[in-house]
Coordinates of C-alpha atoms in Angstrom, one line a residue:
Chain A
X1126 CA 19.2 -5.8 -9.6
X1127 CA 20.9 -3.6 -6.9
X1128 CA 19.5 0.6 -6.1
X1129 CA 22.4 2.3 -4.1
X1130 CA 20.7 5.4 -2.6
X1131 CA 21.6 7.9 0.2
X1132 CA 19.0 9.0 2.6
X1133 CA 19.3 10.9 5.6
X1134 CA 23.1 11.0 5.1
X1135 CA 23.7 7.4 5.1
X1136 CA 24.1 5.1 1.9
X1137 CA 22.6 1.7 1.4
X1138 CA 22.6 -0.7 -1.5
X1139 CA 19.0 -2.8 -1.7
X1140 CA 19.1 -5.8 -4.0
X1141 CA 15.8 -5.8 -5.5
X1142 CA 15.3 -9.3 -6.6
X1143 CA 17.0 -11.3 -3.3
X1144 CA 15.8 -8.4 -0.9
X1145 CA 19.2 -8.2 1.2
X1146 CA 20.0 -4.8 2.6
X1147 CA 23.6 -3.5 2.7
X1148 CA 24.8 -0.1 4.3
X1149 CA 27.6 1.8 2.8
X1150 CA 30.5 4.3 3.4
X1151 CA 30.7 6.7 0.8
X1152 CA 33.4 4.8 -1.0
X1153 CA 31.3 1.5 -0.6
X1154 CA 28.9 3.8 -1.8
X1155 CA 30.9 4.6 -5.0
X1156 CA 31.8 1.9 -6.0
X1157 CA 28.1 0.0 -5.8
X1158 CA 27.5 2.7 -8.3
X1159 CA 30.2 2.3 -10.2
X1160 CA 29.7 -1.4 -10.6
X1161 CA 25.8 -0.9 -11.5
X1162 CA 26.9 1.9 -13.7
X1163 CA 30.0 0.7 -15.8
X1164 CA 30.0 -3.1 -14.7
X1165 CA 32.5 -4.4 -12.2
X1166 CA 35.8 -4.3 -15.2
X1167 CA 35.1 -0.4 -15.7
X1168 CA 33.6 0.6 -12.2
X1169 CA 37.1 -1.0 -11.1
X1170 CA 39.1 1.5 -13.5
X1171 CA 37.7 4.0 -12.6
X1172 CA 37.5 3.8 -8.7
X1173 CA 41.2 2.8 -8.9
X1174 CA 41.5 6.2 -10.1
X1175 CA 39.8 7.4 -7.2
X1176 CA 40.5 5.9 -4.6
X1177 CA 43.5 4.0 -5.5
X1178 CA 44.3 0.0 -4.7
X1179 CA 41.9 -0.1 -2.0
X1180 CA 39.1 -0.2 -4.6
X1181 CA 40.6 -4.0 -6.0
X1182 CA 40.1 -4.9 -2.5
X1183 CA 36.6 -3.7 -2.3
X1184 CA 35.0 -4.8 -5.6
X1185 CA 36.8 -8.4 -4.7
X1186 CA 34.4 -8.1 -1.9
X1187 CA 31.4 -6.7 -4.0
X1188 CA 32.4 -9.5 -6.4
X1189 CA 31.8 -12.7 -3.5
X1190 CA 28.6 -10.7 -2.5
X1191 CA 26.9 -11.0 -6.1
X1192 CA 28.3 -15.0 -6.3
X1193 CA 26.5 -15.0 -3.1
X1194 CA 23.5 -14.0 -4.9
X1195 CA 23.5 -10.8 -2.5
X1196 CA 24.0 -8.2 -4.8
X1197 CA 23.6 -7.5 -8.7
X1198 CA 21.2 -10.6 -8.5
X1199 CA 19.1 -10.9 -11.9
X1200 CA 17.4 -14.2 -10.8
X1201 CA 16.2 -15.9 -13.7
X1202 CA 14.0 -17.9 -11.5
X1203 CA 11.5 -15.3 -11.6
X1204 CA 11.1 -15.7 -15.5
X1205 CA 9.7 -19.1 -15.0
X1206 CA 6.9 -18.0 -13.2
X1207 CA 3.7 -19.9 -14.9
X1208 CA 0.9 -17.7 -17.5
X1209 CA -2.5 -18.1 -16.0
X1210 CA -5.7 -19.4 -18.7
X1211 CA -8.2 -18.4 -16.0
X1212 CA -7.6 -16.9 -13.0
X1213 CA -9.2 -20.0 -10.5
X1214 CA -10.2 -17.6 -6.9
X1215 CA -11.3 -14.5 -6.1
X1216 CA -10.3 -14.2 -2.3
X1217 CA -11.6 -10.9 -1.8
X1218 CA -14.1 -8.5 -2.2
X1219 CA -14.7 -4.3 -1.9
X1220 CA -18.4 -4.0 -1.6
X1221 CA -19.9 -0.5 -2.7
X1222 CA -22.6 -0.6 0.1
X1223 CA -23.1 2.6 -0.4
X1224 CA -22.9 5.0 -3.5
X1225 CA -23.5 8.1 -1.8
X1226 CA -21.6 9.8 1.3
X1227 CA -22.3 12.3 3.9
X1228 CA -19.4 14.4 2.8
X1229 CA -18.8 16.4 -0.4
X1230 CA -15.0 15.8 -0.4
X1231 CA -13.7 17.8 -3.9
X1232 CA -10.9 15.4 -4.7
X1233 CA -13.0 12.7 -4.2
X1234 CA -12.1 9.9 -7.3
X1235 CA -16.0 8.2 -6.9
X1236 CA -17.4 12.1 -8.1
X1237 CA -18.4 12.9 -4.6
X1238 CA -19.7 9.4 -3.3
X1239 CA -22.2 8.5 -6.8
X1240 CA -19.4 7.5 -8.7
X1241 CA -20.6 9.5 -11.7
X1242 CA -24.0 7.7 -11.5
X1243 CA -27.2 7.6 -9.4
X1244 CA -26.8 8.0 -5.6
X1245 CA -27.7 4.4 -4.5
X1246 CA -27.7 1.9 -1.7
X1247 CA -26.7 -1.6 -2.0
X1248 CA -29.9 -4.1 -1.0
X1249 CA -29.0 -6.4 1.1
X1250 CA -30.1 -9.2 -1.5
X1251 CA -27.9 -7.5 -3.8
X1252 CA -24.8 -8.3 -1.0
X1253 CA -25.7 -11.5 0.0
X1254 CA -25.4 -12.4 -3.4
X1255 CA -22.2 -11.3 -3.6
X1256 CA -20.9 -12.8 -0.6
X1257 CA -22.4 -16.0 -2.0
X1258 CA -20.0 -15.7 -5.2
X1259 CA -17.4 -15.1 -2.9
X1260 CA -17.5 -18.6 -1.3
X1261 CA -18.5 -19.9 -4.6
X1262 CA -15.7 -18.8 -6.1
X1263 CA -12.7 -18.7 -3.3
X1264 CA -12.2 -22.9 -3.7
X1265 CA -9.7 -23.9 -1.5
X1266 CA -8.4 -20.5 0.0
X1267 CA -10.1 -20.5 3.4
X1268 CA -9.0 -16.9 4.5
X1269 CA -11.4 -14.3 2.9
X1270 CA -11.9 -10.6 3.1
X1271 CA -15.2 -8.2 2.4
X1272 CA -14.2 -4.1 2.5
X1273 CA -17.2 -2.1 2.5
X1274 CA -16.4 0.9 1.5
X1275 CA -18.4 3.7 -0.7
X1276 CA -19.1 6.3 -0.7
X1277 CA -20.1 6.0 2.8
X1278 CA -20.6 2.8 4.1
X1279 CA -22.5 3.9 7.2
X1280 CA -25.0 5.0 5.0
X1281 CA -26.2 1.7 4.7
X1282 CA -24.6 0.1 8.5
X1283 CA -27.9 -1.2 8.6
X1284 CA -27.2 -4.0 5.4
X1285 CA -23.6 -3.9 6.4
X1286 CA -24.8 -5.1 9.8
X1287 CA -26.9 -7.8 8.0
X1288 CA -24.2 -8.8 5.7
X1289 CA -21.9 -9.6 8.4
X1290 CA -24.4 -11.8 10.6
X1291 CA -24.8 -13.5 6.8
X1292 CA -21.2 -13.8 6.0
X1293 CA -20.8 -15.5 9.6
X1294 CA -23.2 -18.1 9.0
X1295 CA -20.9 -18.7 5.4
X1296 CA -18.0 -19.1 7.2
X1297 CA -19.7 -22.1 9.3
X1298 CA -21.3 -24.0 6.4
X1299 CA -18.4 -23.6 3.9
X1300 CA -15.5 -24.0 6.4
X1301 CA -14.2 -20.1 5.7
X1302 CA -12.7 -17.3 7.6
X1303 CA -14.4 -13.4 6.5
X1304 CA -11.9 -10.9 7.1
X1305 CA -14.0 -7.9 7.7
X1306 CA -13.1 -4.2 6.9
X1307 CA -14.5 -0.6 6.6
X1308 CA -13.6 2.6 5.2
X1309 CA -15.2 5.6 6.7
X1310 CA -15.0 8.8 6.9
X1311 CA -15.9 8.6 10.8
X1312 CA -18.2 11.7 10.3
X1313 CA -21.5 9.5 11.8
X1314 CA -20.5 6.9 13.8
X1315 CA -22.4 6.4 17.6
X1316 CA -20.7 4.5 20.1
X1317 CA -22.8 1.9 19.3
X1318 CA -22.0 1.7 15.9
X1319 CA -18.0 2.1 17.2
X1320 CA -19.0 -1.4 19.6
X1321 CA -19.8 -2.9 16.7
X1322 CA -17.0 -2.2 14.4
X1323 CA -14.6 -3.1 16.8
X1324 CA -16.5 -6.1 17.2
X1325 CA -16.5 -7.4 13.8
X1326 CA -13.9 -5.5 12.0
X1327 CA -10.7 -6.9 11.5
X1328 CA -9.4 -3.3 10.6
X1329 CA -11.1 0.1 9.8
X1330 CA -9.7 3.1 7.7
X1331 CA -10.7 6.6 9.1
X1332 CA -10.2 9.6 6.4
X1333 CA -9.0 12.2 8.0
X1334 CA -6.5 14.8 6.1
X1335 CA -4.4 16.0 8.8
X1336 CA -4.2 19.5 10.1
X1337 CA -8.3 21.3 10.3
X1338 CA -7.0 23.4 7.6
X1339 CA -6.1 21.5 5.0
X1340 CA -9.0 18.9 5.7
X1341 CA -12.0 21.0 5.9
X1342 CA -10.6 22.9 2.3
X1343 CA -11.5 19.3 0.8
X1344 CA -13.6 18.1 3.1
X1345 CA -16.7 19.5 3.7
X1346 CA -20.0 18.1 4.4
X1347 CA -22.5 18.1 1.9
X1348 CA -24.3 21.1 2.9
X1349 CA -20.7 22.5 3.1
X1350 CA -20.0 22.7 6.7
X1351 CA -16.8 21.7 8.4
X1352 CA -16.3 18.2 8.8
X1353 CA -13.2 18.3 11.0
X1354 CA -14.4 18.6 14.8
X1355 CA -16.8 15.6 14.0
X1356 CA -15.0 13.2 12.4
X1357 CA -11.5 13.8 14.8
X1358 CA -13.5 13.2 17.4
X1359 CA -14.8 10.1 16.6
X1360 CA -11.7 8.6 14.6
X1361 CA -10.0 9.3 18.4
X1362 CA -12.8 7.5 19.9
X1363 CA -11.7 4.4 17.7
X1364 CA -8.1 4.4 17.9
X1365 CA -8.5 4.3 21.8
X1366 CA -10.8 1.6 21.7
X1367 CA -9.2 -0.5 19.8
X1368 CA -6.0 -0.3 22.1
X1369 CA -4.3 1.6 18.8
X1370 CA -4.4 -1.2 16.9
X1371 CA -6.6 -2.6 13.5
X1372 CA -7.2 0.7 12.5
X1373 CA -5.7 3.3 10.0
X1374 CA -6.1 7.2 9.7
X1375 CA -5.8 8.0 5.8
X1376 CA -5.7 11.1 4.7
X1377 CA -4.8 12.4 1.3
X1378 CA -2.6 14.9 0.2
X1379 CA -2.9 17.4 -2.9
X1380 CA -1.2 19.6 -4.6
X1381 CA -2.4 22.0 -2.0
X1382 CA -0.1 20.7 0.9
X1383 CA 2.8 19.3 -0.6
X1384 CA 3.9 20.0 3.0
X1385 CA 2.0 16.8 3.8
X1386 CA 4.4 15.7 6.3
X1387 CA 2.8 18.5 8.6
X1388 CA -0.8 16.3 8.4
X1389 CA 1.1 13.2 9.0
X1390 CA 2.4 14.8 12.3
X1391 CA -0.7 16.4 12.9
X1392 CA -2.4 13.3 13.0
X1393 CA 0.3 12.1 15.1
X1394 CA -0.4 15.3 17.7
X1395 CA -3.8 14.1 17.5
X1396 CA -2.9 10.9 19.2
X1397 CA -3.1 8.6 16.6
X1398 CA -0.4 5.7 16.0
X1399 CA -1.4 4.0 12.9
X1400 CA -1.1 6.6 10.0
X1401 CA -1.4 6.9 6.2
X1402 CA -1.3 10.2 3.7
X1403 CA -1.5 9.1 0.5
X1404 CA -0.7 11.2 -2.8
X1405 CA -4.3 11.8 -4.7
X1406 CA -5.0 10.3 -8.0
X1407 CA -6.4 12.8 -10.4
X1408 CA -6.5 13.5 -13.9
X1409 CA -4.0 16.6 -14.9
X1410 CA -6.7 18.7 -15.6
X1411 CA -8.1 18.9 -12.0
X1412 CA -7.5 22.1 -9.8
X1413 CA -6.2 19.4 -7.1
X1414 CA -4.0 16.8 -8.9
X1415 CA -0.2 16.0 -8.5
X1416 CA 1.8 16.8 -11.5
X1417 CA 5.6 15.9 -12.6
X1418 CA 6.6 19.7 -11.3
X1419 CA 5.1 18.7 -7.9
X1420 CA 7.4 15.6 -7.6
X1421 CA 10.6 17.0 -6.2
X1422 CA 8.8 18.6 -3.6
X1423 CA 7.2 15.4 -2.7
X1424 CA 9.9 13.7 -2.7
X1425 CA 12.1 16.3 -0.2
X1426 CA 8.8 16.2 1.9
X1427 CA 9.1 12.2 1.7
X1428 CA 13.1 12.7 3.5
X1429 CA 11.3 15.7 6.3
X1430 CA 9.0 13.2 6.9
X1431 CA 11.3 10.3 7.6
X1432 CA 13.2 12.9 9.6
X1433 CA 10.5 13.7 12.2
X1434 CA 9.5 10.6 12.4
X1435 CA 12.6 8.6 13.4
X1436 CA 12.8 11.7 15.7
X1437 CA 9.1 11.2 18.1
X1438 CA 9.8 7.3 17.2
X1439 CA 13.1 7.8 19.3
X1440 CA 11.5 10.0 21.7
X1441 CA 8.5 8.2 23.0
X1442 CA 6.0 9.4 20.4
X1443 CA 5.7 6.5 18.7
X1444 CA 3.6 5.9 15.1
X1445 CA 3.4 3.9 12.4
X1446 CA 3.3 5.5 8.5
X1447 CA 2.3 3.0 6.3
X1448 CA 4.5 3.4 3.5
X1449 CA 7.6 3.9 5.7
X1450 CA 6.4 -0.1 7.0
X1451 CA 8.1 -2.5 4.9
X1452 CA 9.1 -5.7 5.9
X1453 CA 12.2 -6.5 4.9
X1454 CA 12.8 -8.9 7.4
X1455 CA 10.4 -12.0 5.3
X1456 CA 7.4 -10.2 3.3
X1457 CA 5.3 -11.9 1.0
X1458 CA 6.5 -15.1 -0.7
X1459 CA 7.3 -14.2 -4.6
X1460 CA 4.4 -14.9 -6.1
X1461 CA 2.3 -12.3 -4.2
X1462 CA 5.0 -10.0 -5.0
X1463 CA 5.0 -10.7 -8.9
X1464 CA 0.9 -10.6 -8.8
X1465 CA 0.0 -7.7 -6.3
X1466 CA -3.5 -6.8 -5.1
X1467 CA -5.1 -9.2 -7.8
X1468 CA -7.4 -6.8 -8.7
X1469 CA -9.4 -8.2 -11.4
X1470 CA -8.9 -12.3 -10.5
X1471 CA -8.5 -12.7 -7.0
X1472 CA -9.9 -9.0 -6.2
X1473 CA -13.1 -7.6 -7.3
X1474 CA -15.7 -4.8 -6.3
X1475 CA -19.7 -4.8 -6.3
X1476 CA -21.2 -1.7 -6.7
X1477 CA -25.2 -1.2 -5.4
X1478 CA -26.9 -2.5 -8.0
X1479 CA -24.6 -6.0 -8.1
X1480 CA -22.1 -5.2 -11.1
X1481 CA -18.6 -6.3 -10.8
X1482 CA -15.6 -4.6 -11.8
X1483 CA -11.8 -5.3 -11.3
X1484 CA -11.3 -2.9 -8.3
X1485 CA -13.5 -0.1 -6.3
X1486 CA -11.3 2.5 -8.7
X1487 CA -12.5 0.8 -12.0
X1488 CA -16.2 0.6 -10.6
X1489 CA -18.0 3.0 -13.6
X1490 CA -15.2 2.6 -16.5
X1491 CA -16.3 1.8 -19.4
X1492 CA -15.2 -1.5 -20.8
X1493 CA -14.4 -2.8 -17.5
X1494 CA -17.9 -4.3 -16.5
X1495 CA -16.4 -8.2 -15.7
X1496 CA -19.9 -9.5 -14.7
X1497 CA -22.8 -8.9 -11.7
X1498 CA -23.7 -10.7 -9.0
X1499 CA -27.5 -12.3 -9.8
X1500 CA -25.8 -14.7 -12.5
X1501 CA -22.6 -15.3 -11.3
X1502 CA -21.0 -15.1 -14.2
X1503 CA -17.5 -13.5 -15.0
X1504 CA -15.7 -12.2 -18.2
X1505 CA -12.7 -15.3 -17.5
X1506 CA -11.0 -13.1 -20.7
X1507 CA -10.8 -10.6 -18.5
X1508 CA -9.7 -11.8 -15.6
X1509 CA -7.0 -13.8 -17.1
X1510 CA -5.7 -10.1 -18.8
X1511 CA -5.1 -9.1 -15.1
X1512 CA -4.0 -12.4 -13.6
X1513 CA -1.4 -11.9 -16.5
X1514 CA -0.5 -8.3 -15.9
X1515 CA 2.1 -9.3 -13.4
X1516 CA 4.9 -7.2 -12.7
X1517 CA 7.1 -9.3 -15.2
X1518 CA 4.9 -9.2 -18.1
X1519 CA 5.3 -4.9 -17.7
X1520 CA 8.3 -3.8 -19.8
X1521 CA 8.5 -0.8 -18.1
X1522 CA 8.9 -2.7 -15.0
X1523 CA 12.4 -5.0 -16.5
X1524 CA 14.9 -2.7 -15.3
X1525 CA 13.4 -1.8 -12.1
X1526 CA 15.0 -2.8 -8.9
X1527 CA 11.8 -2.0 -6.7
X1528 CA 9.8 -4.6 -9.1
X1529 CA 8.9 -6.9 -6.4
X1530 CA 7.8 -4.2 -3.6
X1531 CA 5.5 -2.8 -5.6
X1532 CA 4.3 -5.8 -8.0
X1533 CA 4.0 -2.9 -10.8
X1534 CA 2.0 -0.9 -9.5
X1535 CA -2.1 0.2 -9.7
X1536 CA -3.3 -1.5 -12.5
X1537 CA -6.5 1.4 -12.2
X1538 CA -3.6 4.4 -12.0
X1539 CA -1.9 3.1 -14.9
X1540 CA -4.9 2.6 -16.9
X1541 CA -6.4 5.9 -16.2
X1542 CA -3.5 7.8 -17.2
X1543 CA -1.7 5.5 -19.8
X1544 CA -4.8 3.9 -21.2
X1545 CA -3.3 0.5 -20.3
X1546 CA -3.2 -1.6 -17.1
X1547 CA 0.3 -3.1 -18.4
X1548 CA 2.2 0.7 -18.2
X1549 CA 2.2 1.9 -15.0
X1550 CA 1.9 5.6 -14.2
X1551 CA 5.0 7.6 -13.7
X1552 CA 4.8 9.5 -10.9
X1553 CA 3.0 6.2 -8.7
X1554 CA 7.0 4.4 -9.6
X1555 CA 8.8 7.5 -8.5
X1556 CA 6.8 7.8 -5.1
X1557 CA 6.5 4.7 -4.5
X1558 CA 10.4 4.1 -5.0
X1559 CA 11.5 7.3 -2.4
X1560 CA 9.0 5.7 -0.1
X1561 CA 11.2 2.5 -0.2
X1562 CA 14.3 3.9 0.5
X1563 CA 13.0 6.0 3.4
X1564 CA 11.8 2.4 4.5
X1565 CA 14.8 0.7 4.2
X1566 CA 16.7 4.1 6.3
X1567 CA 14.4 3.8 8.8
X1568 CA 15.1 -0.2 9.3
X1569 CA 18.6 0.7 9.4
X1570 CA 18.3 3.5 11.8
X1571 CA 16.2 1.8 14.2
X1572 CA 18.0 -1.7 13.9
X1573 CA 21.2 -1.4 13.0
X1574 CA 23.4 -0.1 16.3
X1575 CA 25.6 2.8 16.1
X1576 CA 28.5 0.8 16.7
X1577 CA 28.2 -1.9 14.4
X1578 CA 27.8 0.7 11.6
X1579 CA 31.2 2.2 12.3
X1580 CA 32.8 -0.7 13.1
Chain X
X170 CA 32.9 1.8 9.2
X171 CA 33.7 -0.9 7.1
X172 CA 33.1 -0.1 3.2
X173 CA 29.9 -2.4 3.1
X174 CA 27.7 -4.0 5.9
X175 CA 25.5 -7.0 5.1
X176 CA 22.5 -5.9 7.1
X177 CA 20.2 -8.8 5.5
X178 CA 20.8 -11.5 3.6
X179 CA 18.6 -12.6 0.6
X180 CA 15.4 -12.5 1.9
X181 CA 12.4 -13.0 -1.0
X182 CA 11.4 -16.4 -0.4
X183 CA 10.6 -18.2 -3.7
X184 CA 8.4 -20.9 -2.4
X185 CA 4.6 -19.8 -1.0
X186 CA 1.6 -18.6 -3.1
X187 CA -1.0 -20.1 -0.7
X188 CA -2.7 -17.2 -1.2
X189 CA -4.2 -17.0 2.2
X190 CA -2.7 -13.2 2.9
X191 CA -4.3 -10.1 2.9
X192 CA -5.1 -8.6 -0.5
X193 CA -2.5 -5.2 -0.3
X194 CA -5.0 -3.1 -1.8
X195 CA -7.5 -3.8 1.2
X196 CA -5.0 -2.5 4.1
X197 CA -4.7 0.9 4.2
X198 CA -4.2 2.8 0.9
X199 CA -6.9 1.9 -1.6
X200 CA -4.7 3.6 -4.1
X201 CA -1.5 2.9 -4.4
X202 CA -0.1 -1.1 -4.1
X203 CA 2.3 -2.0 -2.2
X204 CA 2.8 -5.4 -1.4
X205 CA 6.3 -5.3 0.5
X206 CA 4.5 -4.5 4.0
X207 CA 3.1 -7.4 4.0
X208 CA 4.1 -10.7 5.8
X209 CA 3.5 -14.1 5.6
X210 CA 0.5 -15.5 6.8
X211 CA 1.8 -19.2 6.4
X212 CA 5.0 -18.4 8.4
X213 CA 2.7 -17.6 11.1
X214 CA 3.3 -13.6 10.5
X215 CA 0.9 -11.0 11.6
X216 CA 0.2 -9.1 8.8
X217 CA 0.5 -5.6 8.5
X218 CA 0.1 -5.0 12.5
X219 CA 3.0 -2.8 13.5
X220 CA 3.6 -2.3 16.7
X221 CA 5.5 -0.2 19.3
X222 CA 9.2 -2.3 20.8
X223 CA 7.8 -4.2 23.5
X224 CA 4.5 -3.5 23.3

């Protein structure tokens, strides 16, 4: 299924489901369209109108691409793709160490750190028991990951330490590999406690929002203080010792600063090289959430963005956006690309006191409890309806060219605002989409020479 | 320029599923999936490590 899309001035054509890249003149351009539009007997009529006999000449050569299977590709291998019963893994885990945070952030989607309940700590039994399932349950997959996350996780560094000295003595007996990652908001960290990080932490994400500004307006401590100073200071302390690598600043954007490529170059200013602004998730009704009126905004910012940062990239100021990272080059074989994060089967979270649910953004929902750590024991019903919610079985998903970048989406997005994990939410597909095509333009632009485009 | 350039050919490989990559959801975002940043571990990829030309 082939998207034909200007950016930046130049056109492209992406075939979604063989993932080959084509660049375009505009009458290229046209007629991609008019073939996806009015099929090749009609797009033919009518860009012999336009452009005259040249077109034949063109869609002859549009026609040996898609026998190629390099455009207008509809593979019906993908259909084939095996239902699960039971989902037979679960490869990684997002531990809720901590259910309470040293920040009061106002968009936050875990209600300020408690996640609408008690503000708890995990026990360390409570994680070792979870890490146990973990190995329990990963069979033969050797390569294993455990995010703690929160709230804040260095709440409760202390157990995370612990868990980590615990999960490397799993990896020994059971023949395993724990990839270990934490999200922080970098507001209390030592040195020490950096030593250590960078010691054991396979990657960290640092929430930071991007100019003071716009971060301390959401950000505030909890006795409502500013926030920024602090945690810049130590997220810079990071990035440098880590050699800019392993690491990602995340910040979050509202509908406060739709001009969120300012905080992505912010952040750059700041020094750092590996960036990420994402959109917030939040129900209409909050004074802070994106709406559908917000989205061509966010979508122009999305193109200034890509913009400035082809521009440093060029220059010597070189970062890394996350979304703008694609890689088109090889990527994930298909069935990661059908199945996604495998939240729910192959991904779950533990909160403190050792429930599990399908992902950190499910913890607290009702009806999505799958099981808790002390038995062991998983709702398999329930797993299997996520295992199964792959980006084929989603109707909405059919038609869509970008089906197998995305896998369909957030299962927890889509639930939360459709009231189903199977129909993904709206304004996730269009982002997510724009994001894409900036990718693919920025590929182009930085490997595709000057000369070989106009040849 | 010509009217279309092949920049890559078909590049979604069908075979795989070891399922020895990254969960996507554990990178960077925590809220939005995306899965096409990724690499393959099994092809011996780095995953999700980008780094500067020549670095």
């Amino acid at each position: 299924m082939v998207h034909s899309f200007e950016v930046a001035g130049r056109f492209f054509a992406l075939d979604g489901d063989s993932g080959a890249v084509h660049m375009l003149d505009k009458m290229g351009f046209d007629c991609v369209r008019a073939a996806e539009e009015l099929g090749f007997c009609e797009g033919l009529a009518a860009m012999k109108e336009k452009y005259g006999g040249e077109a034949e000449a063109l869609f002859a050569e549009l026609s040996a691409l898609k026998d190629e299977g390099l455009l207008f590709l509809n593979d019906e291998a993908l259909h084939a793709q095996p239902q699960e019963e039971a989902p037979s893994v679960v490869k990684a885990l997002c531990l809720h160490v901590a259910h309470d945070c040293n920040l009061r952030c106002r968009y936050c989607f875990a209600g300020t750190g408690a996640f609408h309940g008690e503000r708890l700590l995990m026990p360390l039994e409570v994680g070792k028991k979870a890490l146990d399932l973990l190995v329990a349950r990963s069979g033969g997959r050797r390569a294993l990951e455990v995010d703690f996350f929160g709230g804040e996780p260095m709440m409760n560094f202390g157990v995370v330490k612990e868990l980590v000295a615990y999960g490397r003595e799993l990896e020994g007996k059971h023949g395993k590999r724990i990839r270990f990652t934490l999200t922080t908001n970098a507001y209390e960290l030592s040195d020490d406690d950096i030593a250590f990080l960078n010691k054991e932490m396979a990657n960290l994400v640092l929430s930071l929002d991007g100019r003071q500004a716009v971060h301390d307006a959401l950000r505030p401590t909890k006795e409502g203080g500013s926030s920024y100073a602090q945690s810049l200071e130590n997220a810079k302390k990071v990035a440098k010792s880590r050699n800019q690598q392993g690491y990602y600043v995340r910040g979050t954007f509202t509908r406060n600063n739709l001009d969120f490529a300012k905080d992505v170059l912010a952040l750059s200013d700041a020094g750092f090289e590996q960036i990420s602004v994402e959109p917030v998730v939040l129900r209409p009704d909050s004074p802070y959430s994106l709406k559908e009126e917000h989205l061509p905004a966010i979508l122009n910012e999305y193109d200034r963005l890509l913009e400035q940062y082809l521009k440093r990239r060029r220059e010597g100021k070189w970062f890394s956006f996350f979304h703008f990272v694609v890689d088109l080059e090889g990527g994930p074989c298909l069935k990661k690309r059908l199945t996604g994060c495998g939240a729910g089967s192959e991904y779950l979270a533990v909160t403190p006191d050792g429930e599990i649910y399908p992902c950190h953004q499910f913890v607290g929902r009702e009806g999505f409890l799958l099981g808790n750590v002390f038995d062991g024991k998983l709702n398999d019903e329930m797993r299997a309806s996520f295992a199964n919610n792959h980006v084929l079985s989603k109707e909405k998903c059919a038609g869509c060219w970008a089906r197998l970048y995305c896998s369909g989406g957030c299962a927890a997005n889509a639930q939360a605002f459709s009231g189903s994990i199977a129909r993904p939410y709206d304004m996730e597909c269009e982002m997510e989409k724009k994001r894409l095509e900036c990718a693919v333009a920025a590929y182009c632009a930085e490997n595709v020479r000057e000369e070989e485009a106009s040849d | 320029m010509k009217h279309i350039i092949t920049i890559l050919s078909s590049r979604v490989q069908k075979e795989g599923g070891c399922g020895e990559c990254q969960a996507s959801c554990q990178s960077a975002c925590k809220t939005s999936c995306t899965v096409a940043n990724q690499s393959c571990v099994s092809r011996g990829e780095k995953i999700l490590l980008p780094r500067k030309q020549g670095a």
